[in-house]
Coordinates of C-alpha atoms in Angstrom, one line a residue:
X1 CA 101.7 113.6 66.9
X2 CA 103.5 114.5 70.1
X3 CA 106.8 115.4 68.4
X4 CA 109.4 117.0 70.6
X5 CA 112.3 119.4 69.9
X6 CA 114.9 119.5 72.6
X7 CA 116.5 122.9 73.3
X8 CA 120.1 122.3 74.2
X9 CA 123.3 124.3 74.7
X10 CA 126.0 125.2 77.1
X11 CA 124.9 126.8 80.4
X12 CA 123.9 130.5 80.2
X13 CA 123.5 130.7 76.4
X14 CA 119.8 131.7 76.6
X15 CA 118.0 128.4 76.3
X16 CA 115.5 129.0 79.1
X17 CA 114.9 132.6 77.9
X18 CA 114.1 131.3 74.5
X19 CA 111.9 128.5 75.9
X20 CA 110.0 131.1 78.0
X21 CA 109.4 133.2 74.9
X22 CA 108.3 130.2 72.8
X23 CA 105.9 128.9 75.3
X24 CA 105.1 131.9 77.4
X25 CA 105.7 129.5 80.3
X26 CA 107.6 130.6 83.4
X27 CA 110.9 128.7 83.9
X28 CA 113.8 129.4 86.2
X29 CA 116.2 131.8 84.4
X30 CA 119.3 132.4 86.5
X31 CA 122.9 133.6 86.0
X32 CA 124.6 130.4 87.0
X33 CA 125.2 127.0 85.4
X34 CA 122.5 124.3 85.7
X35 CA 119.6 126.6 86.6
X36 CA 117.6 124.1 84.6
X37 CA 117.8 120.5 85.9
X38 CA 114.5 118.8 85.1
X39 CA 113.3 119.5 81.6
X40 CA 110.3 121.8 81.1
X41 CA 107.9 120.9 78.2
X42 CA 105.8 123.5 76.4
X43 CA 103.3 123.0 73.5
X44 CA 103.7 125.7 70.9
X45 CA 101.3 126.6 68.1
X46 CA 102.7 126.5 64.6
X47 CA 101.9 129.8 62.9
X48 CA 100.0 129.3 59.7
X49 CA 98.4 132.2 57.7
X50 CA 96.2 129.7 55.8
X51 CA 94.0 128.9 58.7
X52 CA 92.1 132.2 58.9
X53 CA 90.9 132.4 55.3
X54 CA 89.9 128.7 55.4
X55 CA 88.0 129.4 58.6
X56 CA 86.1 132.4 57.1
X57 CA 85.1 130.4 54.0
X58 CA 83.8 127.5 56.1
X59 CA 82.3 129.8 58.7
X60 CA 84.1 127.7 61.3
X61 CA 83.3 128.0 65.0
X62 CA 86.9 127.7 65.9
X63 CA 90.5 127.4 64.6
X64 CA 92.8 124.7 65.8
X65 CA 96.4 125.1 64.7
X66 CA 99.1 122.4 64.5
X67 CA 101.3 122.2 67.5
X68 CA 104.9 121.1 68.3
X69 CA 106.5 120.4 71.7
X70 CA 109.7 122.2 72.9
X71 CA 111.7 120.8 75.8
X72 CA 114.1 123.0 77.8
X73 CA 117.0 120.6 78.7
X74 CA 119.7 121.2 81.3
X75 CA 122.9 122.9 80.1
X76 CA 125.8 120.7 78.9
X77 CA 129.5 121.1 79.6
X78 CA 132.6 119.4 78.2
X79 CA 132.9 115.9 79.6
X80 CA 129.1 115.3 79.7
X81 CA 129.5 112.0 77.9
X82 CA 131.6 110.9 80.9
X83 CA 129.1 112.2 83.4
X84 CA 130.4 115.7 84.0
X85 CA 127.9 118.3 85.2
X86 CA 124.5 116.9 84.6
X87 CA 125.7 114.9 81.6
X88 CA 123.8 111.7 82.1
X89 CA 120.5 113.4 82.7
X90 CA 121.2 115.8 79.8
X91 CA 121.9 113.0 77.3
X92 CA 119.0 110.9 78.5
X93 CA 116.6 113.8 77.9
X94 CA 117.9 114.5 74.5
X95 CA 117.5 110.8 73.5
X96 CA 113.8 111.1 74.2
X97 CA 113.4 114.0 71.7
X98 CA 112.8 113.8 68.0
X99 CA 115.1 116.6 67.0
X100 CA 117.6 119.1 68.6
X101 CA 117.6 122.8 68.6
X102 CA 121.0 123.9 69.7
X103 CA 121.3 127.4 71.1
X104 CA 124.8 129.0 70.7
X105 CA 125.7 132.3 72.3
X106 CA 126.7 135.3 70.3
X107 CA 125.3 138.1 72.5
X108 CA 128.0 140.0 74.5
X109 CA 126.4 140.8 77.9
X110 CA 129.3 141.0 80.3
X111 CA 126.9 140.6 83.2
X112 CA 126.1 137.0 82.2
X113 CA 128.9 134.6 82.8
X114 CA 130.1 132.2 80.1
X115 CA 131.4 128.8 81.2
X116 CA 134.5 129.3 79.0
X117 CA 134.9 133.0 79.9
X118 CA 134.6 134.1 76.2
X119 CA 132.0 134.2 73.5
X120 CA 132.9 131.8 70.6
X121 CA 129.8 130.2 69.0
X122 CA 131.7 127.8 66.8
X123 CA 133.7 126.4 69.7
X124 CA 130.5 126.1 71.8
X125 CA 128.8 124.2 69.0
X126 CA 131.7 121.9 68.6
X127 CA 131.8 121.2 72.3
X128 CA 128.3 120.0 72.3
X129 CA 128.5 118.0 69.1
X130 CA 131.7 116.3 70.4
X131 CA 129.9 115.2 73.5
X132 CA 127.0 113.8 71.5
X133 CA 129.4 111.9 69.3
X134 CA 131.3 110.5 72.3
X135 CA 128.0 109.3 73.9
X136 CA 127.1 107.7 70.6
X137 CA 130.5 106.0 70.4
X138 CA 129.8 104.4 73.8
X139 CA 126.4 103.2 72.6
X140 CA 127.9 101.8 69.4
X141 CA 130.8 100.0 71.2
X142 CA 128.4 98.4 73.6
X143 CA 126.1 97.2 70.9
X144 CA 129.0 95.8 68.8
X145 CA 130.1 93.8 71.8
X146 CA 126.6 92.3 72.2
X147 CA 126.1 91.5 68.6
X148 CA 129.6 89.9 68.3
X149 CA 128.7 87.6 71.2
X150 CA 125.7 86.3 69.2
X151 CA 128.0 85.6 66.3
X152 CA 130.0 83.2 68.4
X153 CA 126.9 81.2 69.1
X154 CA 126.4 80.6 65.4
X155 CA 126.9 83.1 62.6
X156 CA 124.4 84.2 60.0
X157 CA 124.6 86.6 57.1
X158 CA 122.2 89.0 58.9
X159 CA 124.4 89.1 62.0
X160 CA 127.5 89.7 59.9
X161 CA 125.8 92.5 58.0
X162 CA 124.7 94.0 61.3
X163 CA 128.3 93.9 62.6
X164 CA 129.6 95.5 59.4
X165 CA 127.0 98.3 59.7
X166 CA 127.9 99.0 63.3
X167 CA 131.6 99.1 62.5
X168 CA 130.9 101.5 59.6
X169 CA 129.0 103.8 61.9
X170 CA 131.7 103.6 64.6
X171 CA 134.4 104.5 62.2
X172 CA 132.4 107.5 60.9
X173 CA 131.8 108.8 64.4
X174 CA 135.5 108.4 65.2
X175 CA 136.2 110.5 62.1
X176 CA 133.9 113.3 63.3
X177 CA 130.9 112.6 61.3
X178 CA 127.3 112.7 62.7
X179 CA 125.2 109.5 62.4
X180 CA 122.6 111.6 60.4
X181 CA 125.1 112.0 57.6
X182 CA 126.0 108.3 57.3
X183 CA 124.4 106.6 54.3
X184 CA 122.0 104.0 55.6
X185 CA 120.1 101.5 53.4
X186 CA 116.4 100.6 54.0
X187 CA 117.6 97.2 55.4
X188 CA 119.9 99.0 57.9
X189 CA 117.4 101.7 59.1
X190 CA 115.9 99.4 61.8
X191 CA 119.4 99.0 63.3
X192 CA 119.8 102.7 63.3
X193 CA 116.5 103.3 65.0
X194 CA 117.3 100.7 67.7
X195 CA 120.5 102.6 68.5
X196 CA 118.7 105.9 69.2
X197 CA 121.8 107.8 68.5
X198 CA 122.0 111.4 69.5
X199 CA 123.8 112.5 66.4
X200 CA 121.2 110.8 64.2
X201 CA 118.6 113.4 65.2
X202 CA 118.1 116.4 62.9
X203 CA 119.6 119.6 64.3
X204 CA 118.7 123.3 64.1
X205 CA 121.2 125.9 65.2
X206 CA 119.8 129.0 66.9
X207 CA 122.3 131.8 67.2
X208 CA 121.3 134.0 70.2
X209 CA 122.6 137.4 69.0
X210 CA 122.6 141.0 70.3
X211 CA 119.7 143.3 69.7
X212 CA 120.0 144.9 66.3
X213 CA 122.3 142.2 65.0
X214 CA 122.8 142.2 61.2
X215 CA 125.3 139.7 59.8
X216 CA 125.9 136.6 57.8
X217 CA 125.9 132.9 58.8
X218 CA 128.7 132.1 61.2
X219 CA 128.2 128.4 61.7
X220 CA 127.7 127.7 58.0
X221 CA 124.9 125.2 58.6
X222 CA 121.9 124.9 56.3
X223 CA 119.7 124.8 59.4
X224 CA 120.7 128.0 61.1
X225 CA 118.7 130.9 62.5
X226 CA 119.7 134.1 64.2
X227 CA 117.4 135.7 66.8
X228 CA 117.7 137.7 70.0
X229 CA 116.1 135.6 72.7
X230 CA 116.1 138.7 75.0
X231 CA 114.0 140.7 72.5
X232 CA 111.7 137.7 71.7
X233 CA 111.1 137.3 75.5
X234 CA 110.1 140.9 75.8
X235 CA 107.8 140.7 72.8
X236 CA 106.1 137.6 74.2
X237 CA 105.1 139.6 77.3
X238 CA 103.4 142.3 75.3
X239 CA 99.9 142.6 73.9
X240 CA 99.6 141.9 70.2
X241 CA 99.3 145.7 69.5
X242 CA 102.3 146.6 71.6
X243 CA 104.4 143.8 70.1
X244 CA 103.7 145.0 66.6
X245 CA 104.7 148.5 67.6
X246 CA 107.9 147.3 69.2
X247 CA 108.7 145.2 66.1
X248 CA 108.1 148.2 63.9
X249 CA 110.5 150.3 66.0
X250 CA 113.1 147.5 65.7
X251 CA 112.5 147.2 61.9
X252 CA 111.5 143.5 62.4
X253 CA 109.3 142.2 59.6
X254 CA 108.5 139.0 61.5
X255 CA 108.9 137.5 64.9
X256 CA 112.0 135.4 65.3
X257 CA 110.0 132.9 67.3
X258 CA 107.8 132.2 64.3
X259 CA 110.9 131.5 62.2
X260 CA 112.2 129.1 64.9
X261 CA 108.9 127.3 65.1
X262 CA 108.5 126.9 61.4
X263 CA 112.1 125.9 61.0
X264 CA 111.8 123.3 63.7
X265 CA 108.6 122.0 62.1
X266 CA 110.3 121.6 58.7
X267 CA 113.4 120.1 60.3
X268 CA 111.3 117.1 61.3
X269 CA 110.2 116.6 57.7
X270 CA 106.6 117.6 58.5
X271 CA 103.8 119.1 56.4
X272 CA 100.3 120.3 57.1
X273 CA 97.0 119.3 55.8
X274 CA 93.6 120.8 56.8
X275 CA 90.1 119.8 57.6
X276 CA 87.6 122.6 57.4
X277 CA 83.9 122.9 58.2
X278 CA 81.4 124.7 60.3
X279 CA 82.5 123.0 63.5
X280 CA 86.2 123.8 63.1
X281 CA 89.1 124.5 60.8
X282 CA 92.1 122.5 61.9
X283 CA 95.7 122.0 60.9
X284 CA 97.0 118.4 61.1
X285 CA 100.6 117.3 61.1
X286 CA 101.9 114.4 59.0
X287 CA 105.4 113.4 57.8
X288 CA 106.1 114.4 54.2
X289 CA 105.3 111.5 51.8
X290 CA 102.5 110.1 54.0
X291 CA 99.7 108.4 52.2
X292 CA 96.1 109.3 52.7
X293 CA 95.2 106.4 55.2
X294 CA 98.2 107.4 57.4
X295 CA 97.0 111.0 57.3
X296 CA 93.5 109.9 58.2
X297 CA 94.9 108.0 61.1
X298 CA 96.3 111.2 62.6
X299 CA 92.7 112.2 63.2
X300 CA 91.7 108.9 64.8
X301 CA 93.8 105.7 64.8
X302 CA 90.8 103.6 63.6
X303 CA 90.5 105.8 60.4
X304 CA 93.7 104.4 59.0
X305 CA 92.3 100.8 59.0
X306 CA 88.8 101.8 57.9
X307 CA 89.9 104.3 55.2
X308 CA 87.8 104.2 52.0
X309 CA 88.7 107.3 50.1
X310 CA 89.7 111.0 50.5
X311 CA 88.1 114.1 49.0
X312 CA 91.0 116.6 48.4
X313 CA 91.3 120.2 47.3
X314 CA 94.2 122.6 47.5
X315 CA 93.6 125.2 50.2
X316 CA 93.9 128.2 47.8
X317 CA 91.2 126.8 45.5
X318 CA 89.1 125.9 48.5
X319 CA 89.2 129.6 49.6
X320 CA 88.8 131.0 46.1
X321 CA 85.8 128.8 45.2
X322 CA 84.0 129.3 48.4
X323 CA 84.6 126.0 50.2
X324 CA 83.5 122.4 49.5
X325 CA 80.4 123.1 47.5
X326 CA 82.2 125.5 45.1
X327 CA 85.2 123.1 44.8
X328 CA 82.9 120.3 43.8
X329 CA 81.0 122.4 41.3
X330 CA 84.1 123.6 39.6
X331 CA 85.8 120.2 39.6
X332 CA 88.6 121.3 41.9
X333 CA 87.9 118.6 44.4
X334 CA 89.5 115.2 43.6
X335 CA 88.6 111.8 44.9
X336 CA 91.8 109.9 46.0
X337 CA 92.5 106.4 47.1
X338 CA 94.9 104.6 49.5
X339 CA 98.0 105.4 47.4
X340 CA 97.5 109.2 47.4
X341 CA 100.3 111.1 49.0
X342 CA 99.0 114.0 51.0
X343 CA 100.5 117.3 50.1
X344 CA 101.2 120.4 52.2
X345 CA 98.2 122.6 52.0
X346 CA 95.6 119.9 51.1
X347 CA 92.1 120.3 52.5
X348 CA 90.8 116.8 53.1
X349 CA 87.6 115.0 53.9
X350 CA 88.1 111.3 54.7
X351 CA 85.5 108.7 54.0
X352 CA 85.9 105.7 56.4
X353 CA 84.0 102.5 57.0
X354 CA 82.4 101.3 60.2

């Protein structure tokens, strides 16, 4: 689906270190602000333990996991909305992403400078969120001026409703609310999409902590993860066997990167369905609530229009019953039509016309 998560944060909070660990891609990691200027993009596999058993049952020749894109974006400073630092580039790159992963620094390495000369994750989070809100206010103000001009040429109820909505969003932003938290009706959603507001994007907070950190949530956000980017970067450089040994030494039950990837995936409101046969077992990404023709269209755009029906079985039953033949014999496979909503974990076979 080409969905992108933009990794943002103040300079020197560990964004590029995290990105390198996520993508195992070499990026410039340096101890000075704005080491990252042009964004780097890396495609990351979404870990999914269901793929291997599905593949074994189908005797699949290969496994193809779902993927998600991460973008390492230049560090932001206070005043970015007014063009400070690399503000304009920073904000433009965020606008192109589907969601934001904001890295906040909690690690205490004195050898790595902090733009504010002290470690305060709550302050740093608020600096970035304020800059995003200020940029959105500029966008809203400009759009309001343009829509009001059209009203002078001859009013309509739709234009008046549009103005009322924009004014409501502007007031909410001025009061410190994010656009994502503003109640928006179905009729108003196209206006919100047109604005491409930064604070409308879903956000994940990644607390970059010291090795061995054990503590409670500090930002008090429902979308909040604590990891040590330094440790994750070291793990990413090791073989699978050595990485498992290191994790055991550190008493880590799972890689922090896996938690970041899965959290980012869920942040976008995505779910996974599977296709499985001798050629391949593949995970496909759809938005939660997608109907079967839309899900089929992810495989090939023509499939959405030519969709006839879907054969569907839950992945656990698929594995337990030995694949498609067993699922059919035991009645676990269901035939679904155009109104069927695909569920996370469905194994699907789509019937399409010519």
